[in-house]
Amino acid sequence: MKNIKLKMARVEKDLSQEELAKLVGVARQTIGLIELGKYNPSLNLCLAICKALSKTLDEIFWEE
Amino acid sequence: MKIRDERIENIRNKIGLEAYLITLAIALLSLVGKFYLYGHSIGGVALELLIVLGTGAYSGIRLLLLGVYSDEVELHDRTNALSMSKKNLFIGLGSGGLLALYFGINSALRFATTAQERVSYFFVVFFASLMIYMPLFIAVVLLLNLVGRNDGKE
């Protein structure tokens, strides 16, 4: 399932996928695949993404 | 804490496993081919045996020492009607039987001259091998099981 919340949070901070990837320390494709719902990140990676976007886990990764 | 791209690591690990399986397959093919072409000479297939048995032993020992084997047994027993120990026992019995069958057929074909001799050689070697190898395989399988479980419990 697509992670729209992640995309919105990224756009809110005016970051490209590449910029977010650089902040987190992963490849751009990894961020892209997480947003498309084609890759399940580990808890550590989720936390790193949340920290980079100043959001909580629930705000980005909780499925409604 | 520094983040590493786990997706790339997972893909690399998967490719590593595939490369290992391909190497194993090539070594086994070479082993069988050499046995068929040049006869049963251990010296001629030493490298292939080292690759096949050495890497298998290394993986097995590492799995045991890290306690992964006992975790796998726990997960397997949770979802399967037949427990891992019984499954391993049957595998031990089956492997011993197959090896005895191979030795029996091999002796019958290589050393017997008449049909009667073939039959008698087959049965003698088959049952003798069964008596030797089946308990051996079962003992090895049970020992591995015991060691694996004890490691997990610690």
mmCIF file of C-alpha atoms in Angstrom:
data_model
loop_
_atom_site.group_PDB
_atom_site.id
_atom_site.type_symbol
_atom_site.label_atom_id
_atom_site.label_comp_id
_atom_site.label_asym_id
_atom_site.label_seq_id
_atom_site.Cartn_x
_atom_site.Cartn_y
_atom_site.Cartn_z
ATOM 1 C CA MET A 1 0.000 0.000 0.000
ATOM 2 C CA LYS A 2 1.308 3.482 -0.940
ATOM 3 C CA ASN A 3 2.626 5.634 1.864
ATOM 4 C CA ILE A 4 0.967 8.961 1.036
ATOM 5 C CA LYS A 5 1.682 10.364 4.498
ATOM 6 C CA LEU A 6 5.415 9.986 3.958
ATOM 7 C CA LYS A 7 5.224 11.772 0.629
ATOM 8 C CA MET A 8 3.164 14.590 2.101
ATOM 9 C CA ALA A 9 5.527 14.990 5.060
ATOM 10 C CA ARG A 10 8.481 15.106 2.688
ATOM 11 C CA VAL A 11 6.819 17.701 0.434
ATOM 12 C CA GLU A 12 5.848 19.743 3.518
ATOM 13 C CA LYS A 13 9.513 20.033 4.349
ATOM 14 C CA ASP A 14 10.224 20.888 0.716
ATOM 15 C CA LEU A 15 12.559 17.926 0.287
ATOM 16 C CA SER A 16 13.108 15.821 -2.806
ATOM 17 C CA GLN A 17 13.417 12.055 -2.449
ATOM 18 C CA GLU A 18 17.133 12.429 -2.991
ATOM 19 C CA GLU A 19 17.499 15.071 -0.306
ATOM 20 C CA LEU A 20 15.539 13.003 2.198
ATOM 21 C CA ALA A 21 17.578 9.933 1.282
ATOM 22 C CA LYS A 22 20.770 11.880 1.916
ATOM 23 C CA LEU A 23 19.523 13.087 5.317
ATOM 24 C CA VAL A 24 18.547 9.571 6.340
ATOM 25 C CA GLY A 25 21.603 7.843 4.853
ATOM 26 C CA VAL A 26 19.976 5.572 2.297
ATOM 27 C CA ALA A 27 19.669 5.485 -1.481
ATOM 28 C CA ARG A 28 17.046 7.599 -3.280
ATOM 29 C CA GLN A 29 15.454 4.458 -4.669
ATOM 30 C CA THR A 30 14.879 3.161 -1.158
ATOM 31 C CA ILE A 31 12.833 6.261 -0.257
ATOM 32 C CA GLY A 32 10.958 5.937 -3.542
ATOM 33 C CA LEU A 33 10.097 2.301 -2.911
ATOM 34 C CA ILE A 34 8.930 3.041 0.655
ATOM 35 C CA GLU A 35 6.609 5.763 -0.683
ATOM 36 C CA LEU A 36 5.250 3.388 -3.306
ATOM 37 C CA GLY A 37 4.639 0.768 -0.652
ATOM 38 C CA LYS A 38 6.962 -1.681 -2.376
ATOM 39 C CA TYR A 39 9.495 -1.925 0.448
ATOM 40 C CA ASN A 40 8.947 -2.389 4.209
ATOM 41 C CA PRO A 41 11.545 -0.429 6.167
ATOM 42 C CA SER A 42 12.870 -1.697 9.476
ATOM 43 C CA LEU A 43 11.964 0.127 12.690
ATOM 44 C CA ASN A 44 15.378 1.820 12.731
ATOM 45 C CA LEU A 45 14.895 3.186 9.245
ATOM 46 C CA CYS A 46 11.358 4.330 10.101
ATOM 47 C CA LEU A 47 12.704 6.206 13.133
ATOM 48 C CA ALA A 48 15.467 7.812 11.067
ATOM 49 C CA ILE A 49 12.919 8.997 8.487
ATOM 50 C CA CYS A 50 10.647 10.384 11.206
ATOM 51 C CA LYS A 51 13.559 12.225 12.784
ATOM 52 C CA ALA A 52 14.560 13.741 9.433
ATOM 53 C CA LEU A 53 10.983 14.920 8.816
ATOM 54 C CA SER A 54 10.307 15.963 12.445
ATOM 55 C CA LYS A 55 7.271 13.705 12.643
ATOM 56 C CA THR A 56 6.229 10.806 14.868
ATOM 57 C CA LEU A 57 5.974 7.169 13.791
ATOM 58 C CA ASP A 58 2.179 7.302 13.948
ATOM 59 C CA GLU A 59 2.033 10.389 11.735
ATOM 60 C CA ILE A 60 3.940 8.713 8.913
ATOM 61 C CA PHE A 61 3.708 4.943 9.256
ATOM 62 C CA TRP A 62 0.423 4.151 11.003
ATOM 63 C CA GLU A 63 -2.004 2.500 8.585
ATOM 64 C CA GLU A 64 -5.562 3.896 8.862
ATOM 65 C CA MET B 1 23.216 5.803 15.170
ATOM 66 C CA LYS B 2 24.435 5.613 11.576
ATOM 67 C CA ILE B 3 21.880 4.153 9.203
ATOM 68 C CA ARG B 4 22.968 1.715 6.502
ATOM 69 C CA ASP B 5 20.738 1.114 3.520
ATOM 70 C CA GLU B 6 19.222 -2.189 4.615
ATOM 71 C CA ARG B 7 17.449 -2.711 1.287
ATOM 72 C CA ILE B 8 20.784 -2.768 -0.538
ATOM 73 C CA GLU B 9 22.278 -5.016 2.158
ATOM 74 C CA ASN B 10 19.341 -7.426 1.907
ATOM 75 C CA ILE B 11 19.673 -7.584 -1.887
ATOM 76 C CA ARG B 12 23.425 -8.165 -1.602
ATOM 77 C CA ASN B 13 22.858 -10.950 0.934
ATOM 78 C CA LYS B 14 20.279 -12.546 -1.335
ATOM 79 C CA ILE B 15 22.685 -12.415 -4.301
ATOM 80 C CA GLY B 16 25.440 -13.843 -2.081
ATOM 81 C CA LEU B 17 23.212 -16.790 -1.189
ATOM 82 C CA GLU B 18 22.351 -17.391 -4.847
ATOM 83 C CA ALA B 19 26.051 -17.291 -5.784
ATOM 84 C CA TYR B 20 26.786 -19.825 -3.032
ATOM 85 C CA LEU B 21 24.057 -22.161 -4.313
ATOM 86 C CA ILE B 22 25.368 -21.889 -7.882
ATOM 87 C CA THR B 23 28.915 -22.691 -6.655
ATOM 88 C CA LEU B 24 27.548 -25.689 -4.763
ATOM 89 C CA ALA B 25 25.667 -26.914 -7.843
ATOM 90 C CA ILE B 26 28.776 -26.597 -10.035
ATOM 91 C CA ALA B 27 30.896 -28.464 -7.457
ATOM 92 C CA LEU B 28 28.314 -31.264 -7.230
ATOM 93 C CA LEU B 29 28.088 -31.558 -11.020
ATOM 94 C CA SER B 30 31.874 -31.703 -11.227
ATOM 95 C CA LEU B 31 31.954 -34.363 -8.484
ATOM 96 C CA VAL B 32 29.393 -36.558 -10.240
ATOM 97 C CA GLY B 33 31.014 -36.016 -13.624
ATOM 98 C CA LYS B 34 34.473 -36.960 -12.358
ATOM 99 C CA PHE B 35 33.165 -40.070 -10.604
ATOM 100 C CA TYR B 36 31.446 -41.123 -13.805
ATOM 101 C CA LEU B 37 34.419 -40.408 -16.087
ATOM 102 C CA TYR B 38 37.392 -41.357 -13.901
ATOM 103 C CA GLY B 39 35.991 -43.737 -11.344
ATOM 104 C CA HIS B 40 35.734 -43.532 -7.554
ATOM 105 C CA SER B 41 38.930 -41.679 -6.694
ATOM 106 C CA ILE B 42 38.710 -39.444 -3.627
ATOM 107 C CA GLY B 43 41.951 -37.619 -4.515
ATOM 108 C CA GLY B 44 40.520 -36.494 -7.821
ATOM 109 C CA VAL B 45 37.478 -34.859 -6.250
ATOM 110 C CA ALA B 46 39.101 -33.512 -3.076
ATOM 111 C CA LEU B 47 38.449 -29.891 -4.017
ATOM 112 C CA GLU B 48 34.796 -30.515 -4.859
ATOM 113 C CA LEU B 49 34.328 -32.436 -1.603
ATOM 114 C CA LEU B 50 35.958 -29.611 0.327
ATOM 115 C CA ILE B 51 33.622 -27.063 -1.269
ATOM 116 C CA VAL B 52 30.472 -29.117 -0.721
ATOM 117 C CA LEU B 53 31.190 -30.532 2.731
ATOM 118 C CA GLY B 54 33.289 -27.663 4.049
ATOM 119 C CA THR B 55 30.779 -24.909 3.311
ATOM 120 C CA GLY B 56 27.915 -27.098 4.533
ATOM 121 C CA ALA B 57 29.726 -27.844 7.784
ATOM 122 C CA TYR B 58 30.620 -24.176 8.266
ATOM 123 C CA SER B 59 26.989 -23.077 7.752
ATOM 124 C CA GLY B 60 25.702 -25.796 10.059
ATOM 125 C CA ILE B 61 28.155 -25.014 12.846
ATOM 126 C CA ARG B 62 27.500 -21.284 12.636
ATOM 127 C CA LEU B 63 23.735 -21.850 12.753
ATOM 128 C CA LEU B 64 24.154 -24.037 15.842
ATOM 129 C CA LEU B 65 26.499 -21.661 17.651
ATOM 130 C CA LEU B 66 24.293 -18.632 17.011
ATOM 131 C CA GLY B 67 21.224 -20.473 18.304
ATOM 132 C CA VAL B 68 19.414 -19.986 15.002
ATOM 133 C CA TYR B 69 18.848 -23.727 14.553
ATOM 134 C CA SER B 70 16.889 -24.029 17.804
ATOM 135 C CA ASP B 71 14.793 -20.986 16.821
ATOM 136 C CA GLU B 72 14.035 -22.602 13.465
ATOM 137 C CA VAL B 73 13.047 -25.839 15.246
ATOM 138 C CA GLU B 74 10.717 -23.833 17.512
ATOM 139 C CA LEU B 75 9.024 -22.119 14.551
ATOM 140 C CA HIS B 76 8.848 -25.354 12.554
ATOM 141 C CA ASP B 77 7.270 -27.346 15.414
ATOM 142 C CA ARG B 78 4.692 -24.598 15.942
ATOM 143 C CA THR B 79 3.239 -24.939 12.451
ATOM 144 C CA ASN B 80 3.938 -28.559 11.453
ATOM 145 C CA ALA B 81 2.266 -31.762 12.616
ATOM 146 C CA LEU B 82 5.551 -33.676 12.354
ATOM 147 C CA SER B 83 8.186 -32.372 14.760
ATOM 148 C CA MET B 84 11.684 -31.508 13.550
ATOM 149 C CA SER B 85 13.268 -34.335 15.576
ATOM 150 C CA LYS B 86 10.982 -36.940 13.985
ATOM 151 C CA LYS B 87 11.557 -35.401 10.567
ATOM 152 C CA ASN B 88 15.336 -35.569 11.076
ATOM 153 C CA LEU B 89 15.003 -39.164 12.270
ATOM 154 C CA PHE B 90 13.196 -40.134 9.065
ATOM 155 C CA ILE B 91 15.800 -38.295 7.009
ATOM 156 C CA GLY B 92 18.541 -40.206 8.849
ATOM 157 C CA LEU B 93 16.763 -43.516 8.242
ATOM 158 C CA GLY B 94 16.136 -42.668 4.607
ATOM 159 C CA SER B 95 19.727 -41.532 3.970
ATOM 160 C CA GLY B 96 21.139 -44.674 5.595
ATOM 161 C CA GLY B 97 18.782 -46.808 3.507
ATOM 162 C CA LEU B 98 19.690 -45.046 0.276
ATOM 163 C CA LEU B 99 23.409 -45.369 0.926
ATOM 164 C CA ALA B 100 23.016 -49.081 1.744
ATOM 165 C CA LEU B 101 21.018 -49.501 -1.477
ATOM 166 C CA TYR B 102 23.742 -47.771 -3.492
ATOM 167 C CA PHE B 103 26.491 -49.948 -1.983
ATOM 168 C CA GLY B 104 24.404 -53.087 -2.541
ATOM 169 C CA ILE B 105 23.730 -52.293 -6.187
ATOM 170 C CA ASN B 106 27.327 -51.187 -6.753
ATOM 171 C CA SER B 107 28.726 -54.435 -5.319
ATOM 172 C CA ALA B 108 26.260 -56.536 -7.267
ATOM 173 C CA LEU B 109 27.116 -54.854 -10.568
ATOM 174 C CA ARG B 110 30.896 -54.585 -10.136
ATOM 175 C CA PHE B 111 31.907 -57.829 -8.439
ATOM 176 C CA ALA B 112 29.282 -60.437 -9.298
ATOM 177 C CA THR B 113 29.542 -62.568 -12.418
ATOM 178 C CA THR B 114 26.339 -64.638 -12.352
ATOM 179 C CA ALA B 115 22.771 -63.572 -11.679
ATOM 180 C CA GLN B 116 22.660 -65.623 -8.476
ATOM 181 C CA GLU B 117 25.865 -63.978 -7.263
ATOM 182 C CA ARG B 118 24.425 -60.546 -8.030
ATOM 183 C CA VAL B 119 21.384 -61.196 -5.889
ATOM 184 C CA SER B 120 23.395 -62.619 -2.984
ATOM 185 C CA TYR B 121 26.042 -59.833 -3.143
ATOM 186 C CA PHE B 122 23.312 -57.214 -3.207
ATOM 187 C CA PHE B 123 21.516 -58.527 -0.129
ATOM 188 C CA VAL B 124 24.685 -59.175 1.884
ATOM 189 C CA VAL B 125 26.173 -55.743 1.199
ATOM 190 C CA PHE B 126 22.795 -54.022 1.525
ATOM 191 C CA PHE B 127 22.035 -55.435 4.971
ATOM 192 C CA ALA B 128 25.611 -55.041 6.193
ATOM 193 C CA SER B 129 25.641 -51.404 5.095
ATOM 194 C CA LEU B 130 22.213 -50.894 6.634
ATOM 195 C CA MET B 131 23.500 -52.197 9.965
ATOM 196 C CA ILE B 132 26.515 -49.887 9.803
ATOM 197 C CA TYR B 133 25.207 -46.687 8.254
ATOM 198 C CA MET B 134 21.645 -46.391 9.482
ATOM 199 C CA PRO B 135 22.549 -46.247 13.194
ATOM 200 C CA LEU B 136 25.417 -43.919 12.320
ATOM 201 C CA PHE B 137 23.173 -41.477 10.433
ATOM 202 C CA ILE B 138 20.515 -41.624 13.139
ATOM 203 C CA ALA B 139 23.146 -41.000 15.841
ATOM 204 C CA VAL B 140 24.563 -38.002 13.948
ATOM 205 C CA VAL B 141 21.116 -36.525 13.344
ATOM 206 C CA LEU B 142 20.036 -37.000 16.977
ATOM 207 C CA LEU B 143 23.301 -35.569 18.279
ATOM 208 C CA LEU B 144 22.945 -32.486 16.095
ATOM 209 C CA ASN B 145 19.374 -32.108 17.302
ATOM 210 C CA LEU B 146 20.465 -32.385 20.934
ATOM 211 C CA VAL B 147 23.299 -29.885 20.525
ATOM 212 C CA GLY B 148 21.037 -27.491 18.646
ATOM 213 C CA ARG B 149 18.340 -27.585 21.320
ATOM 214 C CA ASN B 150 20.828 -27.194 24.195
ATOM 215 C CA ASP B 151 22.424 -24.185 22.549
ATOM 216 C CA GLY B 152 19.031 -22.548 22.199
ATOM 217 C CA LYS B 153 18.081 -23.230 25.812
ATOM 218 C CA GLU B 154 21.276 -21.630 27.091
#
